[in-house]
Each structure stands twice: as C-alpha cells, then as structure tokens.
Amino acid sequence: MTWQLFSPDLPFLQEMTITQVHHGILEHIIASAPILAVVTSICGAGVALYVAKLARNIASEQKEIAKNKLDFDLFDKRLEIFNTFFEKATILCHKKFKEEEEIITISKDLIRVSSRIPFLFNQEASEILSKTRENLIKIVNLRKSQLINNSIPIQNEINKKTEEFTNINLPDITKVMISYTPIFIYKNRLLPTTSPASHPEPQPTAPEQAQ
C-alpha cells in the first residue's frame, strides 16, 4: 500500500510517497495469533489432565501398597496364633516332660496369643480358635497330672485329645487361616502340612505305670 503526501504550503511533499511493505511471516503470525492462543490453551489443558491422571494413579498405587501392608501385618499377627497353637500342640503330644515349669510355660504362651483372638478374627473364627485353645489347655492339665501319676488312663486321655486336635481343631483353624490369607501371599508355604499326631507317643508300659 502507498500513500502520497500533499500540502499547498509544502510543494515538495507532492514528490514524497510512503509505501507499506508487507512481510509475509510476521503477517501470518499476527493473523494466526488467536488460533495459537487456542492451541496453547488446549495443550496446557492436556498437560494438566495428564498430570492429574498421573497423580491419581500414584495415589491409587500408594493406597494399594498401604492396604497390602496392613493386610500383611494383620495376617502376620494371625499367623503367630496359628503357629503357636500348632507348635505347642506338637510339643504337648510328643515330649516327655520332667518339670512342671515347662508345661506352665506352654500354658502361658497359649494364653498370651489367645488374648488377641477377638481383635483379629470375627466371632465365628474366634469361637473355632477358642475351642482349639481349650482343647490344648486340657492337654496341658493332663500333662501336669501325668507328672504325678503316669498312668495308662491319663495317657489314653492325652491321646484322645491329641486326635481331637489333629482331626477337628487343626483342620478348622487351617480353614480359618486360609480364609484370612491375603491373595498376594502364597498360602501353601505358610501353613504346616504335618499334624502333631503323625508320631503318636507310645503308651506307658506296666513298669512305667508302677513308677
């Protein structure tokens, strides 16, 4: 575009012109400014959405990790009760006790872990575990009596209670533990596969009874 200057008082202006030069790139940039603003806004919104989604994913993963840790911690406390019952039953079934203090120690361990049962299991599971504890305490008392009188009737009663633990209590508490096992734990590696009565203690002979 060209302009010609004119003034009656300044005749030399008639010979001067001003020409506007169009620069292509700048013109396109200026003309495209509104479009660039829209594109920039869309890109900014996209980045914001991506960051928000990433934050949600991280928060979800952290929540899952925290839940798994809580589940594992609870399972670890429950497993301690199961293992204590199993280990003490094995000792009570097989060991020949000479001192009452050994039996008392077992009894204290059973009472110690049993006090946690109502806080870690529901009512149904608690009843199953409580019955198991009661049966083991009966074996404890029988073992105490055996120190005083090593008779065949007492040993028969111990064998009876041992079979009850093996055939009833152990399968029941194993089912309880499996039901409380988190899915990310390999169950078969955590629960014992050999029952306490695998090697039953022989009954006392007549000379032993006489002693």
Short mmCIF file of the C-alpha atoms (twelve columns), coordinates in Angstrom:
data_MODEL
# 
_entry.id   MODEL 
# 
loop_
_atom_site.group_PDB 
_atom_site.id 
_atom_site.type_symbol 
_atom_site.label_atom_id 
_atom_site.label_alt_id 
_atom_site.label_comp_id 
_atom_site.label_asym_id 
_atom_site.label_seq_id 
_atom_site.Cartn_x 
_atom_site.Cartn_y 
_atom_site.Cartn_z 
_atom_site.pdbx_PDB_model_num 
ATOM 1   C CA . MET A 1   0.000   0.000    0.000  1 
ATOM 2   C CA . THR A 2   1.291   3.522    -0.975 1 
ATOM 3   C CA . TRP A 3   0.429   6.955    0.417  1 
ATOM 4   C CA . GLN A 4   1.241   10.309   -1.321 1 
ATOM 5   C CA . LEU A 5   1.746   13.350   0.859  1 
ATOM 6   C CA . PHE A 6   0.249   16.694   -0.287 1 
ATOM 7   C CA . SER A 7   0.302   20.182   1.211  1 
ATOM 8   C CA . PRO A 8   -0.280  23.600   -0.532 1 
ATOM 9   C CA . ASP A 9   2.321   25.192   1.690  1 
ATOM 10  C CA . LEU A 10  4.880   22.467   1.152  1 
ATOM 11  C CA . PRO A 11  5.052   21.640   -2.523 1 
ATOM 12  C CA . PHE A 12  7.981   19.288   -2.099 1 
ATOM 13  C CA . LEU A 13  5.738   16.838   -0.275 1 
ATOM 14  C CA . GLN A 14  3.972   16.101   -3.557 1 
ATOM 15  C CA . GLU A 15  7.021   14.223   -4.671 1 
ATOM 16  C CA . MET A 16  7.216   12.100   -1.488 1 
ATOM 17  C CA . THR A 17  5.383   8.866    -1.019 1 
ATOM 18  C CA . ILE A 18  5.222   6.398    1.826  1 
ATOM 19  C CA . THR A 19  4.990   2.773    0.969  1 
ATOM 20  C CA . GLN A 20  3.840   -0.001   3.415  1 
ATOM 21  C CA . VAL A 21  5.807   -3.181   2.940  1 
ATOM 22  C CA . HIS A 22  4.091   -6.453   3.836  1 
ATOM 23  C CA . HIS A 23  6.391   -9.009   5.479  1 
ATOM 24  C CA . GLY A 24  4.789   -12.476  4.943  1 
ATOM 25  C CA . ILE A 25  5.913   -14.384  8.082  1 
ATOM 26  C CA . LEU A 26  5.049   -11.611  10.501 1 
ATOM 27  C CA . GLU A 27  1.707   -11.096  8.815  1 
ATOM 28  C CA . HIS A 28  0.900   -14.809  9.199  1 
ATOM 29  C CA . ILE A 29  1.960   -14.818  12.835 1 
ATOM 30  C CA . ILE A 30  -0.213  -11.830  13.612 1 
ATOM 31  C CA . ALA A 31  -3.134  -13.294  11.705 1 
ATOM 32  C CA . SER A 32  -2.699  -16.684  13.443 1 
ATOM 33  C CA . ALA A 33  -2.388  -15.285  16.955 1 
ATOM 34  C CA . PRO A 34  -5.958  -16.207  18.025 1 
ATOM 35  C CA . ILE A 35  -5.517  -19.759  16.707 1 
ATOM 36  C CA . LEU A 36  -2.165  -20.123  18.505 1 
ATOM 37  C CA . ALA A 37  -3.774  -18.959  21.728 1 
ATOM 38  C CA . VAL A 38  -6.472  -21.644  21.412 1 
ATOM 39  C CA . VAL A 39  -3.892  -24.368  20.618 1 
ATOM 40  C CA . THR A 40  -1.751  -23.292  23.559 1 
ATOM 41  C CA . SER A 41  -4.765  -23.433  25.864 1 
ATOM 42  C CA . ILE A 42  -5.657  -26.927  24.617 1 
ATOM 43  C CA . CYS A 43  -2.078  -28.141  25.106 1 
ATOM 44  C CA . GLY A 44  -1.997  -26.651  28.593 1 
ATOM 45  C CA . ALA A 45  -5.277  -28.346  29.457 1 
ATOM 46  C CA . GLY A 46  -3.965  -31.650  28.087 1 
ATOM 47  C CA . VAL A 47  -0.809  -31.432  30.185 1 
ATOM 48  C CA . ALA A 48  -2.880  -30.570  33.259 1 
ATOM 49  C CA . LEU A 49  -5.157  -33.569  32.659 1 
ATOM 50  C CA . TYR A 50  -2.169  -35.882  32.192 1 
ATOM 51  C CA . VAL A 51  -0.543  -34.652  35.396 1 
ATOM 52  C CA . ALA A 52  -3.834  -35.050  37.270 1 
ATOM 53  C CA . LYS A 53  -4.257  -38.597  35.951 1 
ATOM 54  C CA . LEU A 54  -0.668  -39.445  36.869 1 
ATOM 55  C CA . ALA A 55  -1.241  -38.083  40.371 1 
ATOM 56  C CA . ARG A 56  -4.405  -40.178  40.719 1 
ATOM 57  C CA . ASN A 57  -2.541  -43.302  39.591 1 
ATOM 58  C CA . ILE A 58  0.251   -42.676  42.077 1 
ATOM 59  C CA . ALA A 59  -2.253  -42.062  44.872 1 
ATOM 60  C CA . SER A 60  -4.111  -45.259  43.938 1 
ATOM 61  C CA . GLU A 61  -0.882  -47.277  43.939 1 
ATOM 62  C CA . GLN A 62  0.141   -45.840  47.292 1 
ATOM 63  C CA . LYS A 63  -3.286  -46.685  48.699 1 
ATOM 64  C CA . GLU A 64  -2.989  -50.245  47.399 1 
ATOM 65  C CA . ILE A 65  0.502   -50.595  48.879 1 
ATOM 66  C CA . ALA A 66  -0.726  -49.302  52.240 1 
ATOM 67  C CA . LYS A 67  -3.677  -51.720  52.163 1 
ATOM 68  C CA . ASN A 68  -1.432  -54.661  51.295 1 
ATOM 69  C CA . LYS A 69  0.936   -53.732  54.108 1 
ATOM 70  C CA . LEU A 70  -1.948  -53.553  56.572 1 
ATOM 71  C CA . ASP A 71  -3.314  -56.893  55.340 1 
ATOM 72  C CA . PHE A 72  0.119   -58.471  55.657 1 
ATOM 73  C CA . ASP A 73  0.666   -57.074  59.166 1 
ATOM 74  C CA . LEU A 74  -2.706  -58.405  60.298 1 
ATOM 75  C CA . PHE A 75  -2.048  -61.749  58.665 1 
ATOM 76  C CA . ASP A 76  1.342   -61.930  60.388 1 
ATOM 77  C CA . LYS A 77  -0.328  -61.471  63.797 1 
ATOM 78  C CA . ARG A 78  -2.955  -64.089  62.962 1 
ATOM 79  C CA . LEU A 79  -0.334  -66.495  61.712 1 
ATOM 80  C CA . GLU A 80  1.522   -66.166  65.018 1 
ATOM 81  C CA . ILE A 81  -1.557  -67.505  66.819 1 
ATOM 82  C CA . PHE A 82  -1.886  -70.397  64.376 1 
ATOM 83  C CA . ASN A 83  1.807   -71.282  64.598 1 
ATOM 84  C CA . THR A 84  1.776   -71.087  68.398 1 
ATOM 85  C CA . PHE A 85  -1.182  -73.460  68.598 1 
ATOM 86  C CA . PHE A 86  0.462   -75.875  66.189 1 
ATOM 87  C CA . GLU A 87  3.929   -75.762  67.764 1 
ATOM 88  C CA . LYS A 88  2.668   -76.097  71.347 1 
ATOM 89  C CA . ALA A 89  0.351   -78.939  70.346 1 
ATOM 90  C CA . THR A 90  3.302   -80.742  68.761 1 
ATOM 91  C CA . ILE A 91  5.349   -80.376  71.958 1 
ATOM 92  C CA . LEU A 92  2.466   -81.417  74.187 1 
ATOM 93  C CA . CYS A 93  1.833   -84.507  72.090 1 
ATOM 94  C CA . HIS A 94  5.413   -85.770  71.826 1 
ATOM 95  C CA . LYS A 95  7.608   -84.515  74.619 1 
ATOM 96  C CA . LYS A 96  8.204   -86.420  77.821 1 
ATOM 97  C CA . PHE A 97  8.055   -83.694  80.434 1 
ATOM 98  C CA . LYS A 98  10.149  -83.862  83.574 1 
ATOM 99  C CA . GLU A 99  9.438   -80.448  85.054 1 
ATOM 100 C CA . GLU A 100 6.092   -78.753  85.518 1 
ATOM 101 C CA . GLU A 101 7.683   -75.402  84.649 1 
ATOM 102 C CA . GLU A 102 7.984   -76.476  81.007 1 
ATOM 103 C CA . ILE A 103 4.261   -77.187  80.877 1 
ATOM 104 C CA . ILE A 104 3.434   -73.889  82.605 1 
ATOM 105 C CA . THR A 105 5.497   -72.002  80.013 1 
ATOM 106 C CA . ILE A 106 3.471   -73.603  77.224 1 
ATOM 107 C CA . SER A 107 0.255   -72.678  79.005 1 
ATOM 108 C CA . LYS A 108 1.363   -69.035  79.329 1 
ATOM 109 C CA . ASP A 109 2.222   -68.882  75.611 1 
ATOM 110 C CA . LEU A 110 -1.213  -70.220  74.696 1 
ATOM 111 C CA . ILE A 111 -2.947  -67.686  76.951 1 
ATOM 112 C CA . ARG A 112 -0.762  -64.841  75.629 1 
ATOM 113 C CA . VAL A 113 -1.645  -65.335  71.950 1 
ATOM 114 C CA . SER A 114 -5.252  -66.264  72.705 1 
ATOM 115 C CA . SER A 115 -5.892  -62.847  74.244 1 
ATOM 116 C CA . ARG A 116 -5.516  -61.331  70.742 1 
ATOM 117 C CA . ILE A 117 -8.090  -63.565  69.060 1 
ATOM 118 C CA . PRO A 118 -11.160 -61.290  69.494 1 
ATOM 119 C CA . PHE A 119 -9.277  -58.340  67.973 1 
ATOM 120 C CA . LEU A 120 -8.012  -60.204  64.898 1 
ATOM 121 C CA . PHE A 121 -10.871 -62.540  63.943 1 
ATOM 122 C CA . ASN A 122 -14.636 -62.377  63.558 1 
ATOM 123 C CA . GLN A 123 -16.943 -64.121  66.021 1 
ATOM 124 C CA . GLU A 124 -17.173 -67.412  64.129 1 
ATOM 125 C CA . ALA A 125 -13.415 -67.711  63.681 1 
ATOM 126 C CA . SER A 126 -12.846 -66.655  67.302 1 
ATOM 127 C CA . GLU A 127 -15.070 -69.487  68.524 1 
ATOM 128 C CA . ILE A 128 -13.133 -72.035  66.471 1 
ATOM 129 C CA . LEU A 129 -9.803  -70.783  67.786 1 
ATOM 130 C CA . SER A 130 -11.123 -70.639  71.349 1 
ATOM 131 C CA . LYS A 131 -12.220 -74.277  71.165 1 
ATOM 132 C CA . THR A 132 -8.740  -75.175  69.961 1 
ATOM 133 C CA . ARG A 133 -7.173  -73.312  72.866 1 
ATOM 134 C CA . GLU A 134 -9.500  -75.045  75.337 1 
ATOM 135 C CA . ASN A 135 -8.530  -78.447  73.986 1 
ATOM 136 C CA . LEU A 136 -4.824  -77.619  74.240 1 
ATOM 137 C CA . ILE A 137 -5.258  -76.357  77.815 1 
ATOM 138 C CA . LYS A 138 -6.889  -79.704  78.654 1 
ATOM 139 C CA . ILE A 139 -3.781  -81.461  77.304 1 
ATOM 140 C CA . VAL A 140 -1.648  -79.107  79.399 1 
ATOM 141 C CA . ASN A 141 -3.562  -80.105  82.544 1 
ATOM 142 C CA . LEU A 142 -3.308  -83.772  81.634 1 
ATOM 143 C CA . ARG A 143 0.456   -83.414  81.226 1 
ATOM 144 C CA . LYS A 144 0.651   -81.864  84.689 1 
ATOM 145 C CA . SER A 145 -1.311  -84.789  86.120 1 
ATOM 146 C CA . GLN A 146 0.947   -87.201  84.298 1 
ATOM 147 C CA . LEU A 147 3.964   -85.873  86.172 1 
ATOM 148 C CA . ILE A 148 2.314   -87.046  89.364 1 
ATOM 149 C CA . ASN A 149 0.713   -90.204  88.096 1 
ATOM 150 C CA . ASN A 150 1.988   -91.630  84.808 1 
ATOM 151 C CA . SER A 151 -0.953  -93.948  84.297 1 
ATOM 152 C CA . ILE A 152 -2.405  -95.577  81.224 1 
ATOM 153 C CA . PRO A 153 -5.811  -93.827  81.619 1 
ATOM 154 C CA . ILE A 154 -4.143  -90.415  81.629 1 
ATOM 155 C CA . GLN A 155 -2.063  -91.274  78.569 1 
ATOM 156 C CA . ASN A 156 -5.183  -92.574  76.825 1 
ATOM 157 C CA . GLU A 157 -6.916  -89.269  77.533 1 
ATOM 158 C CA . ILE A 158 -3.896  -87.366  76.163 1 
ATOM 159 C CA . ASN A 159 -4.013  -89.476  73.011 1 
ATOM 160 C CA . LYS A 160 -7.757  -88.803  72.712 1 
ATOM 161 C CA . LYS A 161 -7.279  -85.041  73.000 1 
ATOM 162 C CA . THR A 162 -4.377  -85.199  70.554 1 
ATOM 163 C CA . GLU A 163 -6.581  -86.951  67.984 1 
ATOM 164 C CA . GLU A 164 -9.268  -84.348  68.588 1 
ATOM 165 C CA . PHE A 165 -6.778  -81.579  67.852 1 
ATOM 166 C CA . THR A 166 -5.456  -83.349  64.758 1 
ATOM 167 C CA . ASN A 167 -8.793  -84.385  63.261 1 
ATOM 168 C CA . ILE A 168 -11.004 -81.466  64.300 1 
ATOM 169 C CA . ASN A 169 -9.144  -78.429  65.631 1 
ATOM 170 C CA . LEU A 170 -6.252  -78.356  63.177 1 
ATOM 171 C CA . PRO A 171 -8.393  -78.625  60.000 1 
ATOM 172 C CA . ASP A 172 -10.760 -75.982  61.389 1 
ATOM 173 C CA . ILE A 173 -8.082  -73.418  62.248 1 
ATOM 174 C CA . THR A 174 -6.341  -74.130  58.939 1 
ATOM 175 C CA . LYS A 175 -9.547  -73.205  57.095 1 
ATOM 176 C CA . VAL A 176 -9.772  -70.057  59.193 1 
ATOM 177 C CA . MET A 177 -6.215  -69.066  58.306 1 
ATOM 178 C CA . ILE A 178 -6.769  -69.713  54.609 1 
ATOM 179 C CA . SER A 179 -9.893  -67.542  54.664 1 
ATOM 180 C CA . TYR A 180 -7.858  -64.728  56.221 1 
ATOM 181 C CA . THR A 181 -4.864  -65.116  53.914 1 
ATOM 182 C CA . PRO A 182 -4.349  -62.140  51.551 1 
ATOM 183 C CA . ILE A 183 -4.439  -63.098  47.881 1 
ATOM 184 C CA . PHE A 184 -0.864  -61.882  47.311 1 
ATOM 185 C CA . ILE A 185 0.557   -64.435  49.777 1 
ATOM 186 C CA . TYR A 186 1.397   -67.960  48.658 1 
ATOM 187 C CA . LYS A 187 -0.715  -69.892  51.124 1 
ATOM 188 C CA . ASN A 188 0.768   -73.367  50.810 1 
ATOM 189 C CA . ARG A 189 4.168   -72.189  52.019 1 
ATOM 190 C CA . LEU A 190 2.841   -70.728  55.272 1 
ATOM 191 C CA . LEU A 191 0.677   -73.432  56.814 1 
ATOM 192 C CA . PRO A 192 2.121   -76.686  58.223 1 
ATOM 193 C CA . THR A 193 1.292   -79.904  56.433 1 
ATOM 194 C CA . THR A 194 2.248   -82.412  59.158 1 
ATOM 195 C CA . SER A 195 -0.147  -82.987  62.026 1 
ATOM 196 C CA . PRO A 196 1.076   -83.187  65.641 1 
ATOM 197 C CA . ALA A 197 -0.171  -86.769  65.874 1 
ATOM 198 C CA . SER A 198 1.948   -88.024  62.971 1 
ATOM 199 C CA . HIS A 199 4.132   -89.790  65.510 1 
ATOM 200 C CA . PRO A 200 1.893   -90.602  68.479 1 
ATOM 201 C CA . GLU A 201 3.591   -91.046  71.799 1 
ATOM 202 C CA . PRO A 202 3.627   -94.676  72.966 1 
ATOM 203 C CA . GLN A 203 1.526   -95.521  75.972 1 
ATOM 204 C CA . PRO A 204 3.348   -96.263  79.260 1 
ATOM 205 C CA . THR A 205 4.071   -99.878  79.962 1 
ATOM 206 C CA . ALA A 206 3.156   -101.667 83.165 1 
ATOM 207 C CA . PRO A 207 6.557   -100.997 84.822 1 
ATOM 208 C CA . GLU A 208 6.264   -97.292  83.933 1 
ATOM 209 C CA . GLN A 209 2.779   -97.216  85.425 1 
ATOM 210 C CA . ALA A 210 4.063   -98.749  88.617 1 
ATOM 211 C CA . GLN A 211 6.635   -95.981  88.914 1 
# 
